[in-house]
């Protein structure tokens, strides 16, 4: 699903995002393609958005002004949805990046996907499931935010070393649901000999759970997560370490 030549549209809900995530966000999006449109929506007359100015200038993100017409109604969402549909019908984009933790964008994501266009979602852990599952892939802010790493190294000396060590060791445990999904994905993509190409395993996981990401558990790659899980053997093919096969240990023991 990661095609570096994709032309993408990046749409950010300014009320549900922070400038602190932008560096990590753009680095993540670069894995999928080039964001030729970068827009952020909000009521820029409100003080809660003041912190965005320098970030928008540095990263060439276009702010779109949307006044809040009435209390309790989110006019920003409406403007963002209308623009997304306008961009969709130009036929110029192979993917959309929607940055929000708001369930109001679930239908938008689903509608874009109905056109055969890939949708990448980004948001907080509190993001409602309907929006997450409407995306092809969903990435949580905390796995791409580089601020924590900078803060950890800013202390310097022994304190900086301890901070780095504690962060690298702070991994969320693989819960039963994650293990079950891994096992199911390996079995679903395995060949007759029980071996599964890890790239196919990753694609299967993305379809079943768009927010499944090895970084959620503290591992940079799926390979590292599978190795740490203890449920499968990992085999790198030849000198090309990008080709990885996995086989469930339970299947190996039965042979």
mmCIF file of C-alpha atoms in Angstrom:
data_model
loop_
_atom_site.group_PDB
_atom_site.id
_atom_site.type_symbol
_atom_site.label_atom_id
_atom_site.label_comp_id
_atom_site.label_asym_id
_atom_site.label_seq_id
_atom_site.Cartn_x
_atom_site.Cartn_y
_atom_site.Cartn_z
ATOM 1 C CA UNK A 1 0.000 0.000 0.000
ATOM 2 C CA UNK A 2 3.019 2.325 0.438
ATOM 3 C CA UNK A 3 3.686 3.792 -2.990
ATOM 4 C CA UNK A 4 6.265 6.584 -2.840
ATOM 5 C CA UNK A 5 4.980 8.168 -6.068
ATOM 6 C CA UNK A 6 1.434 8.706 -4.810
ATOM 7 C CA UNK A 7 0.016 12.217 -5.055
ATOM 8 C CA UNK A 8 -1.651 13.013 -1.753
ATOM 9 C CA UNK A 9 -3.933 15.648 -0.269
ATOM 10 C CA UNK A 10 -3.278 16.476 3.388
ATOM 11 C CA UNK A 11 -6.234 17.938 5.276
ATOM 12 C CA UNK A 12 -5.790 18.833 8.959
ATOM 13 C CA UNK A 13 -8.542 19.567 11.463
ATOM 14 C CA UNK A 14 -6.879 22.374 13.416
ATOM 15 C CA UNK A 15 -9.224 21.909 16.368
ATOM 16 C CA UNK A 16 -8.130 18.278 16.773
ATOM 17 C CA UNK A 17 -4.390 18.419 16.136
ATOM 18 C CA UNK A 18 -1.287 20.044 17.590
ATOM 19 C CA UNK A 19 1.667 21.688 15.835
ATOM 20 C CA UNK A 20 3.908 19.363 17.877
ATOM 21 C CA UNK A 21 2.971 16.408 15.657
ATOM 22 C CA UNK A 22 3.604 18.063 12.295
ATOM 23 C CA UNK A 23 7.278 17.089 11.838
ATOM 24 C CA UNK A 24 6.546 13.435 12.561
ATOM 25 C CA UNK A 25 3.322 13.598 10.557
ATOM 26 C CA UNK A 26 5.015 14.872 7.399
ATOM 27 C CA UNK A 27 7.819 12.327 7.771
ATOM 28 C CA UNK A 28 5.231 9.551 7.989
ATOM 29 C CA UNK A 29 3.296 10.853 4.993
ATOM 30 C CA UNK A 30 6.513 10.906 2.950
ATOM 31 C CA UNK A 31 6.474 7.092 3.217
ATOM 32 C CA UNK A 32 3.221 7.045 1.273
ATOM 33 C CA UNK A 33 3.838 9.719 -1.338
ATOM 34 C CA UNK A 34 4.006 13.473 -1.889
ATOM 35 C CA UNK A 35 1.467 15.815 -0.318
ATOM 36 C CA UNK A 36 0.922 18.307 -3.134
ATOM 37 C CA UNK A 37 -1.932 19.903 -1.177
ATOM 38 C CA UNK A 38 -1.441 20.720 2.512
ATOM 39 C CA UNK A 39 -4.291 22.530 4.242
ATOM 40 C CA UNK A 40 -5.352 23.091 7.825
ATOM 41 C CA UNK A 41 -8.827 24.255 8.831
ATOM 42 C CA UNK A 42 -9.923 26.315 11.809
ATOM 43 C CA UNK A 43 -11.157 29.631 13.118
ATOM 44 C CA UNK A 44 -7.868 31.529 13.176
ATOM 45 C CA UNK A 45 -9.401 34.411 15.128
ATOM 46 C CA UNK A 46 -9.450 32.161 18.208
ATOM 47 C CA UNK A 47 -6.452 32.202 20.580
ATOM 48 C CA UNK A 48 -6.255 28.398 20.852
ATOM 49 C CA UNK A 49 -4.800 28.259 17.322
ATOM 50 C CA UNK A 50 -2.115 30.910 17.833
ATOM 51 C CA UNK A 51 0.629 28.301 18.247
ATOM 52 C CA UNK A 52 0.284 27.151 14.644
ATOM 53 C CA UNK A 53 1.707 30.207 12.823
ATOM 54 C CA UNK A 54 5.440 29.384 12.760
ATOM 55 C CA UNK A 55 4.744 25.721 12.027
ATOM 56 C CA UNK A 56 2.550 26.538 9.029
ATOM 57 C CA UNK A 57 5.128 28.912 7.560
ATOM 58 C CA UNK A 58 7.972 26.443 8.018
ATOM 59 C CA UNK A 59 6.145 23.532 6.399
ATOM 60 C CA UNK A 60 4.167 25.439 3.757
ATOM 61 C CA UNK A 61 0.752 24.408 5.093
ATOM 62 C CA UNK A 62 -2.099 26.618 3.934
ATOM 63 C CA UNK A 63 -4.460 27.808 6.698
ATOM 64 C CA UNK A 64 -8.131 27.880 5.719
ATOM 65 C CA UNK A 65 -10.275 30.292 7.715
ATOM 66 C CA UNK A 66 -13.672 29.058 8.841
ATOM 67 C CA UNK A 67 -15.670 31.144 11.292
ATOM 68 C CA UNK A 68 -17.801 29.376 13.877
ATOM 69 C CA UNK A 69 -21.241 30.597 12.854
ATOM 70 C CA UNK A 70 -23.109 29.253 15.887
ATOM 71 C CA UNK A 71 -22.132 27.817 19.254
ATOM 72 C CA UNK A 72 -22.024 24.038 19.408
ATOM 73 C CA UNK A 73 -21.733 23.562 15.637
ATOM 74 C CA UNK A 74 -18.397 22.643 14.080
ATOM 75 C CA UNK A 75 -18.192 24.663 10.880
ATOM 76 C CA UNK A 76 -14.557 23.598 10.429
ATOM 77 C CA UNK A 77 -15.586 19.993 9.786
ATOM 78 C CA UNK A 78 -18.066 21.058 7.135
ATOM 79 C CA UNK A 79 -15.535 23.189 5.271
ATOM 80 C CA UNK A 80 -12.970 20.406 5.379
ATOM 81 C CA UNK A 81 -15.443 17.840 4.050
ATOM 82 C CA UNK A 82 -16.545 20.106 1.185
ATOM 83 C CA UNK A 83 -12.944 20.781 0.171
ATOM 84 C CA UNK A 84 -12.126 17.075 0.341
ATOM 85 C CA UNK A 85 -14.950 16.250 -2.050
ATOM 86 C CA UNK A 86 -13.891 19.032 -4.421
ATOM 87 C CA UNK A 87 -10.341 17.663 -4.442
ATOM 88 C CA UNK A 88 -11.606 14.109 -4.888
ATOM 89 C CA UNK A 89 -13.513 14.996 -8.038
ATOM 90 C CA UNK A 90 -10.465 16.585 -9.656
ATOM 91 C CA UNK A 91 -9.111 13.057 -10.093
ATOM 92 C CA UNK A 92 -5.597 14.284 -9.278
ATOM 93 C CA UNK A 93 -5.063 12.396 -6.026
ATOM 94 C CA UNK A 94 -4.353 8.757 -5.299
ATOM 95 C CA UNK A 95 -4.572 9.208 -1.555
ATOM 96 C CA UNK A 96 -5.977 11.466 1.166
ATOM 97 C CA UNK A 97 -4.429 12.099 4.580
ATOM 98 C CA UNK A 98 -7.080 13.158 7.095
ATOM 99 C CA UNK A 99 -5.770 14.438 10.421
ATOM 100 C CA UNK A 100 -8.425 14.491 13.128
ATOM 101 C CA UNK A 101 -9.759 12.591 16.121
ATOM 102 C CA UNK A 102 -13.362 13.361 15.197
ATOM 103 C CA UNK A 103 -15.844 10.659 14.202
ATOM 104 C CA UNK A 104 -17.553 13.162 11.881
ATOM 105 C CA UNK A 105 -14.968 12.254 9.231
ATOM 106 C CA UNK A 106 -15.861 8.557 9.177
ATOM 107 C CA UNK A 107 -18.341 8.962 6.346
ATOM 108 C CA UNK A 108 -15.932 11.173 4.391
ATOM 109 C CA UNK A 109 -13.212 8.522 4.623
ATOM 110 C CA UNK A 110 -15.642 5.817 3.539
ATOM 111 C CA UNK A 111 -16.863 7.919 0.603
ATOM 112 C CA UNK A 112 -13.330 8.582 -0.640
ATOM 113 C CA UNK A 113 -12.519 4.878 -0.449
ATOM 114 C CA UNK A 114 -15.630 4.103 -2.498
ATOM 115 C CA UNK A 115 -13.867 5.940 -5.329
ATOM 116 C CA UNK A 116 -10.905 3.578 -5.040
ATOM 117 C CA UNK A 117 -8.742 6.206 -3.337
ATOM 118 C CA UNK A 118 -6.554 5.327 -0.345
ATOM 119 C CA UNK A 119 -7.288 7.073 2.957
ATOM 120 C CA UNK A 120 -4.656 7.517 5.666
ATOM 121 C CA UNK A 121 -5.996 8.689 9.012
ATOM 122 C CA UNK A 122 -4.060 10.285 11.854
ATOM 123 C CA UNK A 123 -5.339 11.073 15.333
ATOM 124 C CA UNK A 124 -5.214 10.604 19.075
ATOM 125 C CA UNK A 125 -5.807 7.384 20.987
ATOM 126 C CA UNK A 126 -9.308 8.617 21.817
ATOM 127 C CA UNK A 127 -10.311 8.625 18.130
ATOM 128 C CA UNK A 128 -13.651 6.787 17.731
ATOM 129 C CA UNK A 129 -13.503 3.380 16.036
ATOM 130 C CA UNK A 130 -15.873 4.343 13.171
ATOM 131 C CA UNK A 131 -13.310 6.818 11.801
ATOM 132 C CA UNK A 132 -10.380 4.445 12.355
ATOM 133 C CA UNK A 133 -12.019 1.537 10.553
ATOM 134 C CA UNK A 134 -13.143 3.792 7.692
ATOM 135 C CA UNK A 135 -9.471 4.417 6.815
ATOM 136 C CA UNK A 136 -7.102 2.123 4.937
ATOM 137 C CA UNK A 137 -4.470 2.880 7.563
ATOM 138 C CA UNK A 138 -4.666 4.822 10.806
ATOM 139 C CA UNK A 139 -1.639 6.112 12.735
ATOM 140 C CA UNK A 140 -1.773 7.470 16.277
ATOM 141 C CA UNK A 141 -0.064 10.768 17.054
ATOM 142 C CA UNK A 142 2.091 9.348 19.842
ATOM 143 C CA UNK A 143 3.967 6.930 17.558
ATOM 144 C CA UNK A 144 5.075 9.661 15.155
ATOM 145 C CA UNK A 145 5.605 12.597 17.494
ATOM 146 C CA UNK A 146 9.345 13.377 17.624
ATOM 147 C CA UNK A 147 9.045 15.825 20.530
ATOM 148 C CA UNK A 148 9.489 13.177 23.212
ATOM 149 C CA UNK A 149 12.784 12.038 21.673
ATOM 150 C CA UNK A 150 14.104 15.582 21.602
ATOM 151 C CA UNK A 151 13.099 16.152 25.211
ATOM 152 C CA UNK A 152 14.746 12.908 26.284
ATOM 153 C CA UNK A 153 18.089 13.935 24.791
ATOM 154 C CA UNK A 154 17.866 17.544 25.950
ATOM 155 C CA UNK A 155 18.783 16.679 29.525
ATOM 156 C CA UNK A 156 22.313 15.605 28.509
ATOM 157 C CA UNK A 157 24.822 13.561 30.489
ATOM 158 C CA UNK A 158 23.625 10.721 32.664
ATOM 159 C CA UNK A 159 20.089 12.039 32.891
ATOM 160 C CA UNK A 160 19.782 12.051 29.105
ATOM 161 C CA UNK A 161 21.102 8.492 28.929
ATOM 162 C CA UNK A 162 18.648 7.294 31.555
ATOM 163 C CA UNK A 163 15.778 9.018 29.794
ATOM 164 C CA UNK A 164 16.699 7.381 26.504
ATOM 165 C CA UNK A 165 17.026 3.968 28.115
ATOM 166 C CA UNK A 166 13.719 4.215 29.922
ATOM 167 C CA UNK A 167 11.979 5.257 26.696
ATOM 168 C CA UNK A 168 13.448 2.406 24.674
ATOM 169 C CA UNK A 169 12.386 -0.078 27.344
ATOM 170 C CA UNK A 170 8.885 1.384 27.689
ATOM 171 C CA UNK A 171 6.992 -0.950 25.412
ATOM 172 C CA UNK A 172 3.313 -1.711 25.612
ATOM 173 C CA UNK A 173 2.774 -5.429 26.174
ATOM 174 C CA UNK A 174 1.403 -7.463 23.300
ATOM 175 C CA UNK A 175 -2.134 -8.155 24.433
ATOM 176 C CA UNK A 176 -4.160 -11.243 23.597
ATOM 177 C CA UNK A 177 -5.998 -9.457 20.784
ATOM 178 C CA UNK A 178 -2.739 -8.426 19.099
ATOM 179 C CA UNK A 179 -1.345 -11.949 19.355
ATOM 180 C CA UNK A 180 -4.566 -13.388 17.936
ATOM 181 C CA UNK A 181 -4.469 -10.969 15.003
ATOM 182 C CA UNK A 182 -0.842 -11.849 14.284
ATOM 183 C CA UNK A 183 -1.552 -15.574 14.326
ATOM 184 C CA UNK A 184 -4.618 -15.173 12.104
ATOM 185 C CA UNK A 185 -2.692 -13.002 9.630
ATOM 186 C CA UNK A 186 0.190 -15.463 9.364
ATOM 187 C CA UNK A 187 -2.169 -18.402 8.858
ATOM 188 C CA UNK A 188 -4.250 -16.534 6.283
ATOM 189 C CA UNK A 189 -1.223 -15.630 4.164
ATOM 190 C CA UNK A 190 0.884 -18.781 4.637
ATOM 191 C CA UNK A 191 1.846 -21.028 1.734
ATOM 192 C CA UNK A 192 1.467 -24.815 1.819
ATOM 193 C CA UNK A 193 4.758 -25.162 3.702
ATOM 194 C CA UNK A 194 3.492 -22.880 6.469
ATOM 195 C CA UNK A 195 5.739 -19.955 5.589
ATOM 196 C CA UNK A 196 4.222 -16.513 5.076
ATOM 197 C CA UNK A 197 5.789 -13.480 3.445
ATOM 198 C CA UNK A 198 5.874 -10.809 6.148
ATOM 199 C CA UNK A 199 4.866 -8.101 3.656
ATOM 200 C CA UNK A 200 1.650 -10.023 2.970
ATOM 201 C CA UNK A 201 1.116 -10.468 6.701
ATOM 202 C CA UNK A 202 1.400 -6.704 7.140
ATOM 203 C CA UNK A 203 -1.073 -6.027 4.326
ATOM 204 C CA UNK A 204 -3.546 -8.481 5.820
ATOM 205 C CA UNK A 205 -3.252 -6.836 9.245
ATOM 206 C CA UNK A 206 -3.830 -3.382 7.745
ATOM 207 C CA UNK A 207 -7.058 -4.574 6.137
ATOM 208 C CA UNK A 208 -8.306 -6.205 9.319
ATOM 209 C CA UNK A 209 -7.264 -3.426 11.716
ATOM 210 C CA UNK A 210 -6.189 -0.117 10.119
ATOM 211 C CA UNK A 211 -4.648 1.069 13.399
ATOM 212 C CA UNK A 212 -2.477 -2.020 13.922
ATOM 213 C CA UNK A 213 1.071 -0.676 13.986
ATOM 214 C CA UNK A 214 4.200 -2.246 15.448
ATOM 215 C CA UNK A 215 5.136 1.183 16.809
ATOM 216 C CA UNK A 216 2.103 1.045 19.095
ATOM 217 C CA UNK A 217 4.031 -1.639 20.996
ATOM 218 C CA UNK A 218 7.425 0.062 20.867
ATOM 219 C CA UNK A 219 8.843 -1.767 17.844
ATOM 220 C CA UNK A 220 10.038 0.131 14.750
ATOM 221 C CA UNK A 221 9.063 -2.654 12.323
ATOM 222 C CA UNK A 222 6.714 -5.593 12.120
ATOM 223 C CA UNK A 223 9.734 -7.897 11.923
ATOM 224 C CA UNK A 224 10.886 -6.789 15.374
ATOM 225 C CA UNK A 225 7.420 -7.263 16.813
ATOM 226 C CA UNK A 226 7.052 -10.798 15.445
ATOM 227 C CA UNK A 227 10.486 -11.748 16.770
ATOM 228 C CA UNK A 228 9.619 -10.424 20.235
ATOM 229 C CA UNK A 229 6.191 -12.086 20.274
ATOM 230 C CA UNK A 230 7.702 -15.559 20.407
ATOM 231 C CA UNK A 231 4.913 -17.029 18.280
ATOM 232 C CA UNK A 232 6.836 -17.495 15.037
ATOM 233 C CA UNK A 233 10.239 -18.076 13.505
ATOM 234 C CA UNK A 234 11.640 -15.296 11.332
ATOM 235 C CA UNK A 235 13.717 -16.076 8.246
ATOM 236 C CA UNK A 236 15.472 -13.478 6.103
ATOM 237 C CA UNK A 237 15.874 -14.658 2.522
ATOM 238 C CA UNK A 238 19.411 -14.539 1.116
ATOM 239 C CA UNK A 239 21.305 -11.266 1.208
ATOM 240 C CA UNK A 240 18.089 -9.301 0.680
ATOM 241 C CA UNK A 241 16.943 -8.551 4.222
ATOM 242 C CA UNK A 242 13.800 -6.848 2.901
ATOM 243 C CA UNK A 243 12.321 -10.264 2.088
ATOM 244 C CA UNK A 244 11.247 -11.911 5.324
ATOM 245 C CA UNK A 245 9.304 -15.121 5.849
ATOM 246 C CA UNK A 246 7.643 -16.124 9.109
ATOM 247 C CA UNK A 247 6.273 -19.443 10.287
ATOM 248 C CA UNK A 248 4.195 -20.098 13.391
ATOM 249 C CA UNK A 249 6.062 -22.115 16.010
ATOM 250 C CA UNK A 250 2.945 -24.185 16.648
ATOM 251 C CA UNK A 251 2.919 -25.257 12.990
ATOM 252 C CA UNK A 252 6.648 -26.051 13.129
ATOM 253 C CA UNK A 253 6.255 -28.325 16.147
ATOM 254 C CA UNK A 254 3.477 -30.279 14.453
ATOM 255 C CA UNK A 255 5.773 -31.237 11.542
#
